[in-house]
mmCIF file of C-alpha atoms and ligand atoms in Angstrom:
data_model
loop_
_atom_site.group_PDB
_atom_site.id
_atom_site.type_symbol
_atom_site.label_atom_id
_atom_site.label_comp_id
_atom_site.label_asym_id
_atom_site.label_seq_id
_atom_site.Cartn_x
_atom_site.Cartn_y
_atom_site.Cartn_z
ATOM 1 C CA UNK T 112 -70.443 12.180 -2.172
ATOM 2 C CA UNK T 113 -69.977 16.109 -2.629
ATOM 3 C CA UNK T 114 -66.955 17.233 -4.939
ATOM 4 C CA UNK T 115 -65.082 20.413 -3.265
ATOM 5 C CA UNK T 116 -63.797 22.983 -5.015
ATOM 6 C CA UNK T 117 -60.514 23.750 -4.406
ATOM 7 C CA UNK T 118 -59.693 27.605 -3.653
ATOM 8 C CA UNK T 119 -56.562 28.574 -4.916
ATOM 9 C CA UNK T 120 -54.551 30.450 -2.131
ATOM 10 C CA UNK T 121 -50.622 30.286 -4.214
ATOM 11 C CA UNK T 122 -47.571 31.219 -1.842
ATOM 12 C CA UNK T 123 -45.845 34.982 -2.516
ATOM 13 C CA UNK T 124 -42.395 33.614 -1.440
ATOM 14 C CA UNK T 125 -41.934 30.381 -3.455
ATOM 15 C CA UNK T 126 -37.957 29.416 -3.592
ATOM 16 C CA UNK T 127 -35.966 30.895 -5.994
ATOM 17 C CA UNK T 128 -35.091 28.965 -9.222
ATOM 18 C CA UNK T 129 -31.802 28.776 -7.872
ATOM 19 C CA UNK T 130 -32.388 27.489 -5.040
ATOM 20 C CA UNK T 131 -35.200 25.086 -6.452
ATOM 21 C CA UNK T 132 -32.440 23.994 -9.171
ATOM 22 C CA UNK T 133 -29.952 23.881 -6.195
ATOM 23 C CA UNK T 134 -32.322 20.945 -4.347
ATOM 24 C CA UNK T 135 -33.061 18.897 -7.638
ATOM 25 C CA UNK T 136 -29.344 18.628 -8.250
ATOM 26 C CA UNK T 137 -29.246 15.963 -5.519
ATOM 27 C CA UNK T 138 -32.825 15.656 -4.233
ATOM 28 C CA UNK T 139 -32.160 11.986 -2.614
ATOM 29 C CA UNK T 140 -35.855 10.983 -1.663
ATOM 30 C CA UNK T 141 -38.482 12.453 0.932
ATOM 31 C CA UNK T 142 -35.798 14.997 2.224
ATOM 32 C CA UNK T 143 -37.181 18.403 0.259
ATOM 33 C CA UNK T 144 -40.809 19.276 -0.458
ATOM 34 C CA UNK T 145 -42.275 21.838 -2.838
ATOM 35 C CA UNK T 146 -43.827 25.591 -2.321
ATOM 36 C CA UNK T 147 -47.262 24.019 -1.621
ATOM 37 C CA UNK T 148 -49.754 21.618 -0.668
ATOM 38 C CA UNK T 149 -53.241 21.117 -1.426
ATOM 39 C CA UNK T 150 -55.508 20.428 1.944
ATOM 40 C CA UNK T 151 -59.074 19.217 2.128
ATOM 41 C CA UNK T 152 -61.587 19.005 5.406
ATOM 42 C CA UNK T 153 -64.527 16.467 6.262
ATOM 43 C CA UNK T 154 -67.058 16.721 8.069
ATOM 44 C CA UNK T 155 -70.142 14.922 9.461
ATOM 45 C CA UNK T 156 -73.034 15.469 8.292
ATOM 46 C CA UNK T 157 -70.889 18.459 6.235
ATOM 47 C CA UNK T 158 -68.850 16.164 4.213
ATOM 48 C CA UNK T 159 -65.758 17.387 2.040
ATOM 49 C CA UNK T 160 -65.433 20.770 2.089
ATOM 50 C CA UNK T 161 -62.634 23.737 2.354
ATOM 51 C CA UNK T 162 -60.170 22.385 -0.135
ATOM 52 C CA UNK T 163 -57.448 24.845 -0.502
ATOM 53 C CA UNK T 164 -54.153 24.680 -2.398
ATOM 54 C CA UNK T 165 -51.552 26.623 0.128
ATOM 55 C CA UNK T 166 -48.166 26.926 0.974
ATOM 56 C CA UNK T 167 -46.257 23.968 2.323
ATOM 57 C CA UNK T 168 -46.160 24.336 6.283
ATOM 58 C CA UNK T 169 -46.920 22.775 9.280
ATOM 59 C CA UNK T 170 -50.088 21.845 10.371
ATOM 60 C CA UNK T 171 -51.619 22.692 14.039
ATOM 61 C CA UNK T 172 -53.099 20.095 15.939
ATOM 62 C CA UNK T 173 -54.460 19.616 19.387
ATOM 63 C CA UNK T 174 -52.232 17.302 21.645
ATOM 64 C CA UNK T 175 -55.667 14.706 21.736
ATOM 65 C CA UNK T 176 -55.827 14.430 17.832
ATOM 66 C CA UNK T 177 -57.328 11.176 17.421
ATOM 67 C CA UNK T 178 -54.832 10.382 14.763
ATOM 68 C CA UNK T 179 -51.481 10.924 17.360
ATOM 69 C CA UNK T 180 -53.243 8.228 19.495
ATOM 70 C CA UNK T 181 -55.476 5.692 17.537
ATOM 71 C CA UNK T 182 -53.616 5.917 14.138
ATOM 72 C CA UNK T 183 -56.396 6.498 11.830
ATOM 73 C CA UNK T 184 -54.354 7.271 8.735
ATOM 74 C CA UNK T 185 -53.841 6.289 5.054
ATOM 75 C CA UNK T 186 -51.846 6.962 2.163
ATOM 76 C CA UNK T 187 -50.530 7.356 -1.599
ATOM 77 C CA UNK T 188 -47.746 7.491 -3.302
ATOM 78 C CA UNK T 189 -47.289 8.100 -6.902
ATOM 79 C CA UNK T 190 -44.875 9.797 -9.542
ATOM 80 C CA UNK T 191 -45.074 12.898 -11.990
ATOM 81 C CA UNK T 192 -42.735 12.166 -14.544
ATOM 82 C CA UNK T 193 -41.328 15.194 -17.245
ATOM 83 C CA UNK T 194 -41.810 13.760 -20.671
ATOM 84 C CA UNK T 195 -39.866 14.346 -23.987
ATOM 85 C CA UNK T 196 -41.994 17.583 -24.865
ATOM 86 C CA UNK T 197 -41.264 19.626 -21.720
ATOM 87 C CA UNK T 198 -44.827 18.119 -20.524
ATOM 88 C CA UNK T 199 -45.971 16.464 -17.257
ATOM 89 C CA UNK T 200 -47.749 13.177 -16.525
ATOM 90 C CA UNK T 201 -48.363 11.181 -13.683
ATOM 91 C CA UNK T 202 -49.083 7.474 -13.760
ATOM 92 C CA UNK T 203 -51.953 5.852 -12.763
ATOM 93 C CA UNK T 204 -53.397 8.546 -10.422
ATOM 94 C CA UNK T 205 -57.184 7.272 -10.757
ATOM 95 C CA UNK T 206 -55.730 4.157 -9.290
ATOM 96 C CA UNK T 207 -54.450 5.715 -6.431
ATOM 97 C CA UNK T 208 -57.136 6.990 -5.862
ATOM 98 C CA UNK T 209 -59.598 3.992 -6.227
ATOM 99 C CA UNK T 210 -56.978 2.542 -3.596
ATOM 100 C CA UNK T 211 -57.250 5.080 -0.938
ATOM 101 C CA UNK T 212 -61.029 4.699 -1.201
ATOM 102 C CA UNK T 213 -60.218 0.880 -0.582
ATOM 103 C CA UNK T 214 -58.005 1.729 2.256
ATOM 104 C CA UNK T 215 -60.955 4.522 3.749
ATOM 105 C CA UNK T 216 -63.439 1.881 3.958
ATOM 106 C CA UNK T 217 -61.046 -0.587 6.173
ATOM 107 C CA UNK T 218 -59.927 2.148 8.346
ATOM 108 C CA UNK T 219 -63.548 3.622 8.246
ATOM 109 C CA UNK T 220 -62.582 6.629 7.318
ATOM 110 C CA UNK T 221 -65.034 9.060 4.906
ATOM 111 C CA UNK T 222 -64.178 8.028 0.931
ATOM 112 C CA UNK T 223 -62.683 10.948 -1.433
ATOM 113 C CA UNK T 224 -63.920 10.955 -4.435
ATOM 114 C CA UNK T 225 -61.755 9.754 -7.309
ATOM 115 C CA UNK T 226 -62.329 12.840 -9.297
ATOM 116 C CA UNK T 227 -61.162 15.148 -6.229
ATOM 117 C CA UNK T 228 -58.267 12.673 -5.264
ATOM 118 C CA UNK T 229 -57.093 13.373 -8.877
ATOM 119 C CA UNK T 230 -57.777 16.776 -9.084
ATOM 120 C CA UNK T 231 -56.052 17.821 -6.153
ATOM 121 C CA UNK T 232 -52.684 16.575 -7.269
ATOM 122 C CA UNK T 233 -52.966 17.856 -10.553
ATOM 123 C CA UNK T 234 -53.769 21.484 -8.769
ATOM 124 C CA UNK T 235 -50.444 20.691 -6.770
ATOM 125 C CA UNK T 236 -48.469 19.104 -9.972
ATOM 126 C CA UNK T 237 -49.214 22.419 -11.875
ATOM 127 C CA UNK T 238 -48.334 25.168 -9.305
ATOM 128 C CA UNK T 239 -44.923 23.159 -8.365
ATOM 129 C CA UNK T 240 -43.834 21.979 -12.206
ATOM 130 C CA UNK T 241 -41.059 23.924 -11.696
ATOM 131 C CA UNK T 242 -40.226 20.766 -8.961
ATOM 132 C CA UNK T 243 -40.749 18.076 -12.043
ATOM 133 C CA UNK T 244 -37.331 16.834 -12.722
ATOM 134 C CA UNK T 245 -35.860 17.253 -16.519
ATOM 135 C CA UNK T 246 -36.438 14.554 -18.534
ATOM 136 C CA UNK T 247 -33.853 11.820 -19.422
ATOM 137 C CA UNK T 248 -32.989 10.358 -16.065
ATOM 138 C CA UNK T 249 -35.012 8.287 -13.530
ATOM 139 C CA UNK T 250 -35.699 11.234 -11.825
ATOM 140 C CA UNK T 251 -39.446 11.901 -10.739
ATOM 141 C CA UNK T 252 -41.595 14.385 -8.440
ATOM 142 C CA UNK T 253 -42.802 11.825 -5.964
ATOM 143 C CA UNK T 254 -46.686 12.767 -4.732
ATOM 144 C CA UNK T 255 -47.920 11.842 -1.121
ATOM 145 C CA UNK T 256 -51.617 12.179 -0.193
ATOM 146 C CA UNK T 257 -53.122 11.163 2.671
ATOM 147 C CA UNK T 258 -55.489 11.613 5.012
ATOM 148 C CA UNK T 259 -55.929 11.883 8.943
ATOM 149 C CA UNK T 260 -58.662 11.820 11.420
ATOM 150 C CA UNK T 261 -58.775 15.279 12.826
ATOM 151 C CA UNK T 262 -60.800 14.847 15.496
ATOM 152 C CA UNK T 263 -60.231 16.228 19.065
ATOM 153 C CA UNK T 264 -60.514 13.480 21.742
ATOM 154 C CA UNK T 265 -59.379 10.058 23.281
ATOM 155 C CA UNK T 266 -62.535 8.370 22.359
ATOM 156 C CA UNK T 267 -62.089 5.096 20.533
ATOM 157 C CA UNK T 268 -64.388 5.157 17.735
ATOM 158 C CA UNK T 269 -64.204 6.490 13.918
ATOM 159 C CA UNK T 270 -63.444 10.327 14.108
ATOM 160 C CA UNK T 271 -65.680 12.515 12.903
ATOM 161 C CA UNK T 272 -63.783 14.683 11.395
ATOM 162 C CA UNK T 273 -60.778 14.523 9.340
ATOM 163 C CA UNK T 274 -58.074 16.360 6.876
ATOM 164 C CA UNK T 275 -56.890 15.298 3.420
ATOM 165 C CA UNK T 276 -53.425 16.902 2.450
ATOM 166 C CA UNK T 277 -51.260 16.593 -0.523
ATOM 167 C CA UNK T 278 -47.708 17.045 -0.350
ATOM 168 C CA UNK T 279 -44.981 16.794 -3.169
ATOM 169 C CA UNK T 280 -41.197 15.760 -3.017
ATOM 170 C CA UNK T 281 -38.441 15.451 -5.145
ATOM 171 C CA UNK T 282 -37.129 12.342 -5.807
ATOM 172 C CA UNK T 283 -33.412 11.343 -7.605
ATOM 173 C CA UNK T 284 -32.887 8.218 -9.006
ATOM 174 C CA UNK T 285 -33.135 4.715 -6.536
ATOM 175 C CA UNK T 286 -30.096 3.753 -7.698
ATOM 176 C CA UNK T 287 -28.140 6.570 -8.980
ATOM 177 C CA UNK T 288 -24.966 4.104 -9.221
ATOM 178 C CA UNK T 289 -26.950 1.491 -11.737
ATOM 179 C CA UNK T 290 -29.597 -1.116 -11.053
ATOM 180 C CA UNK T 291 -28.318 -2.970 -7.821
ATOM 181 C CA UNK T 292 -29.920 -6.070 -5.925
ATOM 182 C CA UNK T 293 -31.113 -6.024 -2.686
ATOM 183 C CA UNK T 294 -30.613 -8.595 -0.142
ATOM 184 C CA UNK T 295 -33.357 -10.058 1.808
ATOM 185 C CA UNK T 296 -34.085 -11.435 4.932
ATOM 186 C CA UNK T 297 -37.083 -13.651 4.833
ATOM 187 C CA UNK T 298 -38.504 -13.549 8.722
ATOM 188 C CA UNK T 299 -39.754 -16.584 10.084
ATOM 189 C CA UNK T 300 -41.360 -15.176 13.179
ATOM 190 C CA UNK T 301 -42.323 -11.988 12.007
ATOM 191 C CA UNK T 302 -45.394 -11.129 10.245
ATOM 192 C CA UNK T 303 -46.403 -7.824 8.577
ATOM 193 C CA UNK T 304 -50.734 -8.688 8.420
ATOM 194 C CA UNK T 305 -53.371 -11.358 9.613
ATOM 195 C CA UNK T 306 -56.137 -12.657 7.398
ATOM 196 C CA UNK T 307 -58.812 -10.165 8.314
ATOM 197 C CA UNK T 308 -56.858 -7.293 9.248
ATOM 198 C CA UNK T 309 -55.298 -4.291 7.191
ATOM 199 C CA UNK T 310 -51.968 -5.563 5.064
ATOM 200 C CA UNK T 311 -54.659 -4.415 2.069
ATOM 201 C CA UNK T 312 -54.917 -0.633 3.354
ATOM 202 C CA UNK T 313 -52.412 1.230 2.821
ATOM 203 C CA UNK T 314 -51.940 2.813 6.118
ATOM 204 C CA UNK T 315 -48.899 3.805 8.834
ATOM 205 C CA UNK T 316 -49.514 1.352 10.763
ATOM 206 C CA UNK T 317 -48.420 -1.441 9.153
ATOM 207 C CA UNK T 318 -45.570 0.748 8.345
ATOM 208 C CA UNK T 319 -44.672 1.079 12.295
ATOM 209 C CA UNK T 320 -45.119 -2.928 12.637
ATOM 210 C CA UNK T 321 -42.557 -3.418 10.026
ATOM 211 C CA UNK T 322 -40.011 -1.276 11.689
ATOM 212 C CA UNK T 323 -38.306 -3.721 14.352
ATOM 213 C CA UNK T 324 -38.288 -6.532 11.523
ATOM 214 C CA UNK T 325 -36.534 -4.450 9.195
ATOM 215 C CA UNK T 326 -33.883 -3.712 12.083
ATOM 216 C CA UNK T 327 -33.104 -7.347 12.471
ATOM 217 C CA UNK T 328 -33.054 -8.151 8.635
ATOM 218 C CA UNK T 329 -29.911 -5.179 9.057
ATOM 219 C CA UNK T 330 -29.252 -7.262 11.876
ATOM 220 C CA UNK T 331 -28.872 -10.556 9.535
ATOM 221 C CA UNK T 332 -26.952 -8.068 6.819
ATOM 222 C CA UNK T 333 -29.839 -8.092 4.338
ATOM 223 C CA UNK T 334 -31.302 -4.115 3.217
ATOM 224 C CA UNK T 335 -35.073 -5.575 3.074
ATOM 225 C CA UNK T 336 -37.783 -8.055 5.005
ATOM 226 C CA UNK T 337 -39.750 -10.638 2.856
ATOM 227 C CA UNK T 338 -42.545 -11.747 4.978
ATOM 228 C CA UNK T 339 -44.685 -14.683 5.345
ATOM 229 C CA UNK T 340 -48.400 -15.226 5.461
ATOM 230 C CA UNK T 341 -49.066 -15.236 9.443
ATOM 231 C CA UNK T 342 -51.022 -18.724 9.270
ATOM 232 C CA UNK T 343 -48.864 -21.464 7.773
ATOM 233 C CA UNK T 344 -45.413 -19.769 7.827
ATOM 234 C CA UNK T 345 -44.928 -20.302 4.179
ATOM 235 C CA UNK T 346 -46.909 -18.956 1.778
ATOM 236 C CA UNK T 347 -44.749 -15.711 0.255
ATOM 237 C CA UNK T 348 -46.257 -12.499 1.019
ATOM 238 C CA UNK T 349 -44.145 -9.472 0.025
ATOM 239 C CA UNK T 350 -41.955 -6.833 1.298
ATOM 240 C CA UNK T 351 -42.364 -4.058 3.896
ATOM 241 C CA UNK T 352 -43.296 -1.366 0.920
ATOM 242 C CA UNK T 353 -42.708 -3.585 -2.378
ATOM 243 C CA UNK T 354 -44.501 -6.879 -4.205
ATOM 244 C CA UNK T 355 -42.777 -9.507 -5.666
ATOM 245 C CA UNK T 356 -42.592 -10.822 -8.302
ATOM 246 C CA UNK T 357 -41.076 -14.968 -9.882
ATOM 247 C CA UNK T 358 -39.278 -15.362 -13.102
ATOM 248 C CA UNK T 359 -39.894 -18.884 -14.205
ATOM 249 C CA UNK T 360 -37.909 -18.194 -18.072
ATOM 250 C CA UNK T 361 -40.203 -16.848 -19.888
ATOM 251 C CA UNK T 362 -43.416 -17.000 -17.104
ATOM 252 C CA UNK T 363 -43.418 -14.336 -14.626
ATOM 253 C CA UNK T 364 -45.036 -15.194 -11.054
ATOM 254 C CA UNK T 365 -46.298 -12.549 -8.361
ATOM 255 C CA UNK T 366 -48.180 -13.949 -5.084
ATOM 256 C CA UNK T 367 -52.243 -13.927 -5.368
ATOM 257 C CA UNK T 368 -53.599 -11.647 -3.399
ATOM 258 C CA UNK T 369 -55.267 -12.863 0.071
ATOM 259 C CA UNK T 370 -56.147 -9.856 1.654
ATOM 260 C CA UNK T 371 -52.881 -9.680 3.395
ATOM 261 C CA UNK T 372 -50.980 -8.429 0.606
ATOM 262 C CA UNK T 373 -50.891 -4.847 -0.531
ATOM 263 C CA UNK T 374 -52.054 -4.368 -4.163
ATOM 264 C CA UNK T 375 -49.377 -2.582 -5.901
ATOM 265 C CA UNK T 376 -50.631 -0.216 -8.434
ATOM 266 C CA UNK T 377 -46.612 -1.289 -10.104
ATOM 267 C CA UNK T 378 -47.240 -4.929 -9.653
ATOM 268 C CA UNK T 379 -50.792 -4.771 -11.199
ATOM 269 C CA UNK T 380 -48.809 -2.837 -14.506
ATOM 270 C CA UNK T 381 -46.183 -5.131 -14.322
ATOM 271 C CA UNK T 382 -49.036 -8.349 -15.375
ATOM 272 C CA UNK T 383 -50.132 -6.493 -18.383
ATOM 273 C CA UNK T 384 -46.282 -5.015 -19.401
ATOM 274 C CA UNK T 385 -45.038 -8.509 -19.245
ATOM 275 C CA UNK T 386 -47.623 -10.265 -21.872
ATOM 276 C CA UNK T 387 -47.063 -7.161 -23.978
ATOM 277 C CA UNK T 388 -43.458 -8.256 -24.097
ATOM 278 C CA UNK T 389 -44.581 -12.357 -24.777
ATOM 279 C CA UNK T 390 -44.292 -12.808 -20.991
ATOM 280 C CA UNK T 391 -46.902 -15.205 -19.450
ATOM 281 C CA UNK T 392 -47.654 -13.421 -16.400
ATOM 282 C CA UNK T 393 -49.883 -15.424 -13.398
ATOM 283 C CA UNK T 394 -50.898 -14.919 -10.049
ATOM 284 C CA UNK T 395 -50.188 -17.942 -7.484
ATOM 285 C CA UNK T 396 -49.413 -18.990 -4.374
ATOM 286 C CA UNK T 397 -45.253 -19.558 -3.904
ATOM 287 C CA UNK T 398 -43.776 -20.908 -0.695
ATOM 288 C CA UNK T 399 -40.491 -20.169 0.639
ATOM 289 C CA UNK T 400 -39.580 -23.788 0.236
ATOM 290 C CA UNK T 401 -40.531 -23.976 -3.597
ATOM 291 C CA UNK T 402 -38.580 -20.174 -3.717
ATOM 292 C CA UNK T 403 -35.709 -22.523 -2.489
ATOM 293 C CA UNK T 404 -35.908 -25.634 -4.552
ATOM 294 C CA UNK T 405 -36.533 -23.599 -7.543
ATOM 295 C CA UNK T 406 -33.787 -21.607 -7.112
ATOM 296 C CA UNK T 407 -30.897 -24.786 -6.498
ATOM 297 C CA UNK T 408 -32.726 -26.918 -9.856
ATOM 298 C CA UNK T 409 -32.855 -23.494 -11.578
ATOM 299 C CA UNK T 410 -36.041 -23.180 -13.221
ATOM 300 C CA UNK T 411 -36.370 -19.891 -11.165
ATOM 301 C CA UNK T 412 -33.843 -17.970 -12.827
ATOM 302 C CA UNK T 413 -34.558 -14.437 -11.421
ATOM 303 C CA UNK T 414 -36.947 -12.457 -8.801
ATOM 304 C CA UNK T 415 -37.765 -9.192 -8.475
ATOM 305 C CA UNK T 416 -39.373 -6.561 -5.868
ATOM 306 C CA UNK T 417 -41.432 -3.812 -7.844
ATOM 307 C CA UNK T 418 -43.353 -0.603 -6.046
ATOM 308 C CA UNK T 419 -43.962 3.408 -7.310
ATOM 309 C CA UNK T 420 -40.364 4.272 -5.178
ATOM 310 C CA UNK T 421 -37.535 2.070 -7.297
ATOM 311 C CA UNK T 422 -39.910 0.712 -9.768
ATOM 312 C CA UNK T 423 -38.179 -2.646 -9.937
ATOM 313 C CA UNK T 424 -35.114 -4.018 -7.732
ATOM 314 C CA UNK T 425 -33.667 -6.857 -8.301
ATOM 315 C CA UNK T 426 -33.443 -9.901 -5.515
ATOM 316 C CA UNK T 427 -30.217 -10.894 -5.097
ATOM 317 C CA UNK T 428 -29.318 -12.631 -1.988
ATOM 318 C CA UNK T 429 -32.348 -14.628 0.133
ATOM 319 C CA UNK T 430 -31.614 -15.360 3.564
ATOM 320 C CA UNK T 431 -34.252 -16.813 6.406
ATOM 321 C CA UNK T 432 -33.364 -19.601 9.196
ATOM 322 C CA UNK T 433 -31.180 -22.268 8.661
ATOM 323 C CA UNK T 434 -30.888 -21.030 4.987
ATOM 324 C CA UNK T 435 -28.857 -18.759 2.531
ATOM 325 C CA UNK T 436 -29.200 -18.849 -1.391
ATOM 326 C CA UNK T 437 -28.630 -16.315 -4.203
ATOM 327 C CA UNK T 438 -30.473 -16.007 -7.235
ATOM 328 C CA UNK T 439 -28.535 -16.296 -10.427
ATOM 329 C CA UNK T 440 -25.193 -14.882 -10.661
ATOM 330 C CA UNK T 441 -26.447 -12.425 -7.855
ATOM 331 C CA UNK T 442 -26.459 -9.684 -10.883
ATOM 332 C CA UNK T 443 -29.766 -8.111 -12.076
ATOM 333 C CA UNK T 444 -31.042 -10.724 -14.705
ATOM 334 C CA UNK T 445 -32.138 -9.881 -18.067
ATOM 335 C CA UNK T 446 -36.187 -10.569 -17.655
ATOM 336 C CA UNK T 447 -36.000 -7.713 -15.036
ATOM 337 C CA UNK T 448 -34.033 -5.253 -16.359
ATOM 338 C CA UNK T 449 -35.985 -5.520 -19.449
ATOM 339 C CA UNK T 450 -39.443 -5.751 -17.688
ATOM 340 C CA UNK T 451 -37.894 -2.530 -15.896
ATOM 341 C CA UNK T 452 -37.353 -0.560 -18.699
ATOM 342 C CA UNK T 453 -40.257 -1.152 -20.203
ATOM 343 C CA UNK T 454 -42.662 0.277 -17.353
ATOM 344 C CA UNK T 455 -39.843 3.177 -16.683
ATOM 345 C CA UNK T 456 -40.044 3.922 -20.516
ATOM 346 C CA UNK T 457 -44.330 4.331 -20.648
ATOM 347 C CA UNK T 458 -43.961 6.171 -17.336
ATOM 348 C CA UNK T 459 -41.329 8.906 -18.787
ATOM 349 C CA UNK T 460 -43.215 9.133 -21.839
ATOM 350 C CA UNK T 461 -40.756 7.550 -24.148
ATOM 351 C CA UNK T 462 -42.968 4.495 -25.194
ATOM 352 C CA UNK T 463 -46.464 3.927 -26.237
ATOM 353 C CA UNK T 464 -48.716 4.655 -23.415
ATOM 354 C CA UNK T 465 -50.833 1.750 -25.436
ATOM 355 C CA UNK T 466 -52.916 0.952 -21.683
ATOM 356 C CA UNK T 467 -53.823 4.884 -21.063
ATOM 357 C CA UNK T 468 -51.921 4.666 -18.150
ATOM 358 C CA UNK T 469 -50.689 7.999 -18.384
ATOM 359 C CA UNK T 470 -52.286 11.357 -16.993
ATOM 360 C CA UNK T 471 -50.800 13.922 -19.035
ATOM 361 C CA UNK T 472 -51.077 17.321 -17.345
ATOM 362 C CA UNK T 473 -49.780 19.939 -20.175
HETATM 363 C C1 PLP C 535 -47.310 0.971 -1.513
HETATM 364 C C2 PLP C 535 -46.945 -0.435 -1.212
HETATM 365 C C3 PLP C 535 -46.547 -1.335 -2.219
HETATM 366 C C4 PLP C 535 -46.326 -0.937 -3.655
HETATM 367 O O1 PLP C 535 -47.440 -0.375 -4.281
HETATM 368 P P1 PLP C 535 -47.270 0.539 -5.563
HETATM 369 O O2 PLP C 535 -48.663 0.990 -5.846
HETATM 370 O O3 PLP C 535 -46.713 -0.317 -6.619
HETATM 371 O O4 PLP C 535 -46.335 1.637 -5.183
HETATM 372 C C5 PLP C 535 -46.323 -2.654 -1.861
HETATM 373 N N1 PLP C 535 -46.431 -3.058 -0.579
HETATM 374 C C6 PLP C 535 -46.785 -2.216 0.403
HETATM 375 C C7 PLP C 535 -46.899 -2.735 1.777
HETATM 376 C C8 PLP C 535 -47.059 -0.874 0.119
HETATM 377 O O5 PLP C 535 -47.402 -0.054 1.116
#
């Protein structure tokens, strides 16, 4: 694999501070984007090449893009966080990036190398640190690479050409009014991936499947879907964009991963964060049924959704056919508020980074 260089191409009309100050007042999430992006090209037989940081803006693309037709497209998402010295860091990245290798190869799509994946969000990171929110709050610059095939025709085969892009976007706390649960709707009929097919890759697609069940969990009242592994019916798989995760007291439980589940670069930190607080933390298969048993003879005591976005939300009401429980009191239980603030506190720099989690940027 070749290893672009990036050409450095800054915009002359950035925003204002005042206006940039202006948007991280109330960012919300995915609404405002930064001054630039950083863009990379394959090629056959070429390979990666052309990497540019630029200014944010639109891209131009033939009508017969094989992406607009054929969805050939994956994703990141991850967080630069401002840290106690004025400093930024983001979590994880070479994670990410070992991930959207994992998703290229399903989607057979070229592989970025790790080194480039990093190094073009640090590129974008530095020019917009003006965009990193101050430290003290929950507040984060949220990064989204991703890559599409480029390609001009309605040919059904892997493109062979394609376009890695970088974009940044401020994002304000999840839950600016305190730590809420979520309700959830746990579908029956729905599923969100097949053994064999792509709930691993992080991709759109499974993004557009998830839509119409997430309209009838509103439907039922509930804010999120929990699905169900697409063979038996009963083996809990996670949500539409977050893992879960079991408190059993003082054992924490998050599905094993089948191929159908997404692996969480949070849920993966959450296993080690948990035994450094005298957590046992497993992997294991959990059916709906034993989610429901445990719950009424209460040796489940809380559960938990966890992903990049909110981090950890608490699971308050379950419903799915024929069935309605809530866990605990319904109020965010102590195991995940502290398991919460323990992750939140490495990624903001106010704890031990004791794993090397952290990318510190300067
Ligand atoms: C991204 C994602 C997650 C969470 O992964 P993190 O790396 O923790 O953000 C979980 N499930 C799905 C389907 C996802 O796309």
């Amino acid at each position: 694999m070749t290893t672009p260089t990036i050409e450095l191409k800054p915009s002359s009309s950035p925003l204002s501070d005042a206006e940039r100050e202006a948007i991280l007042a109330n960012p919300g999430f995915g609404r405002h984007f930064t001054d630039h992006m950083v863009t990379i090209k394959w090629t056959e037989g070429r390979g990666w090449h052309d990497g540019q940081l630029v200014p944010y803006g639109p891209l131009s693309l033939d009508p017969a893009t094989n992406v607009l037709h054929y969805a050939q497209e994956i994703f990141e998402g991850l967080k630069a966080y401002r840290r106690p010295d004025g400093t930024v860091a983001t979590f994880r990245p070479d994670a990410n990036a070992r991930r959207f290798q994992a998703s290229a190869r399903r989607l057979a799509m070229p592989e970025l190398p790790v080194e480039t994946f990093v190094e073009a969000c640090d590129l974008l990171v530095q020019h917009d640190k003006g965009w990193v929110p101050a430290h003290g709050g929950e507040e984060s610059l949220y990064l989204r690479p991703f890559m599409i095939a480029t390609e001009v025709g309605l040919g059904v085969k892997p493109a062979s050409e394609y376009l890695f892009v970088v974009i940044a976007s401020p994002a304000g706390a999840y839950f600016p009014g305190g730590v809420k649960p979520v309700s959830i709707w746990a579908s029956q009929d729905r599923v969100r991936a097949v053994p064999g097919g792509m709930g691993d890759a992080k991709t759109g697609g499974n993004y557009a499947a998830s839509l119409l069940a997430q309209a009838e969990a509103a439907a039922q009242g509930c804010d999120q879907v929990c699905y169900l592994d697409a063979v038996d019916h009963k083996w809990v798989e996670e949500l539409g964009g977050m893992n879960l995760y079991f408190v059993y007291g003082n054992k924490i439980v998050t599905p094993k991963l089948t191929g159908s589940i997404l692996e969480g670069i949070t849920r993966d930190s959450l296993l080690e964060v948990a035994r450094d607080l005298g957590f046992e933390s497993v992997e294991e298969r959990v059916s709906i049924d034993q989610w429901r048993e445990d719950t009424a003879n209460g040796t489940l005591t809380e559960v938990f959704a966890c992903g990049t976005a909110a981090v950890i939300t608490p699971v308050g009401t379950v419903k799915t056919d024929g069935a309605e429980w809530t866990q605990g009191d319904g109020e965010p239980g102590a195991a995940t508020m502290k398991l919460r603030e323990a992750l939140l506190d490495i990624q903001r720099g106010k704890a031990e980074d004791k794993h090397g989690w952290m990318h510190v940027l300067g």
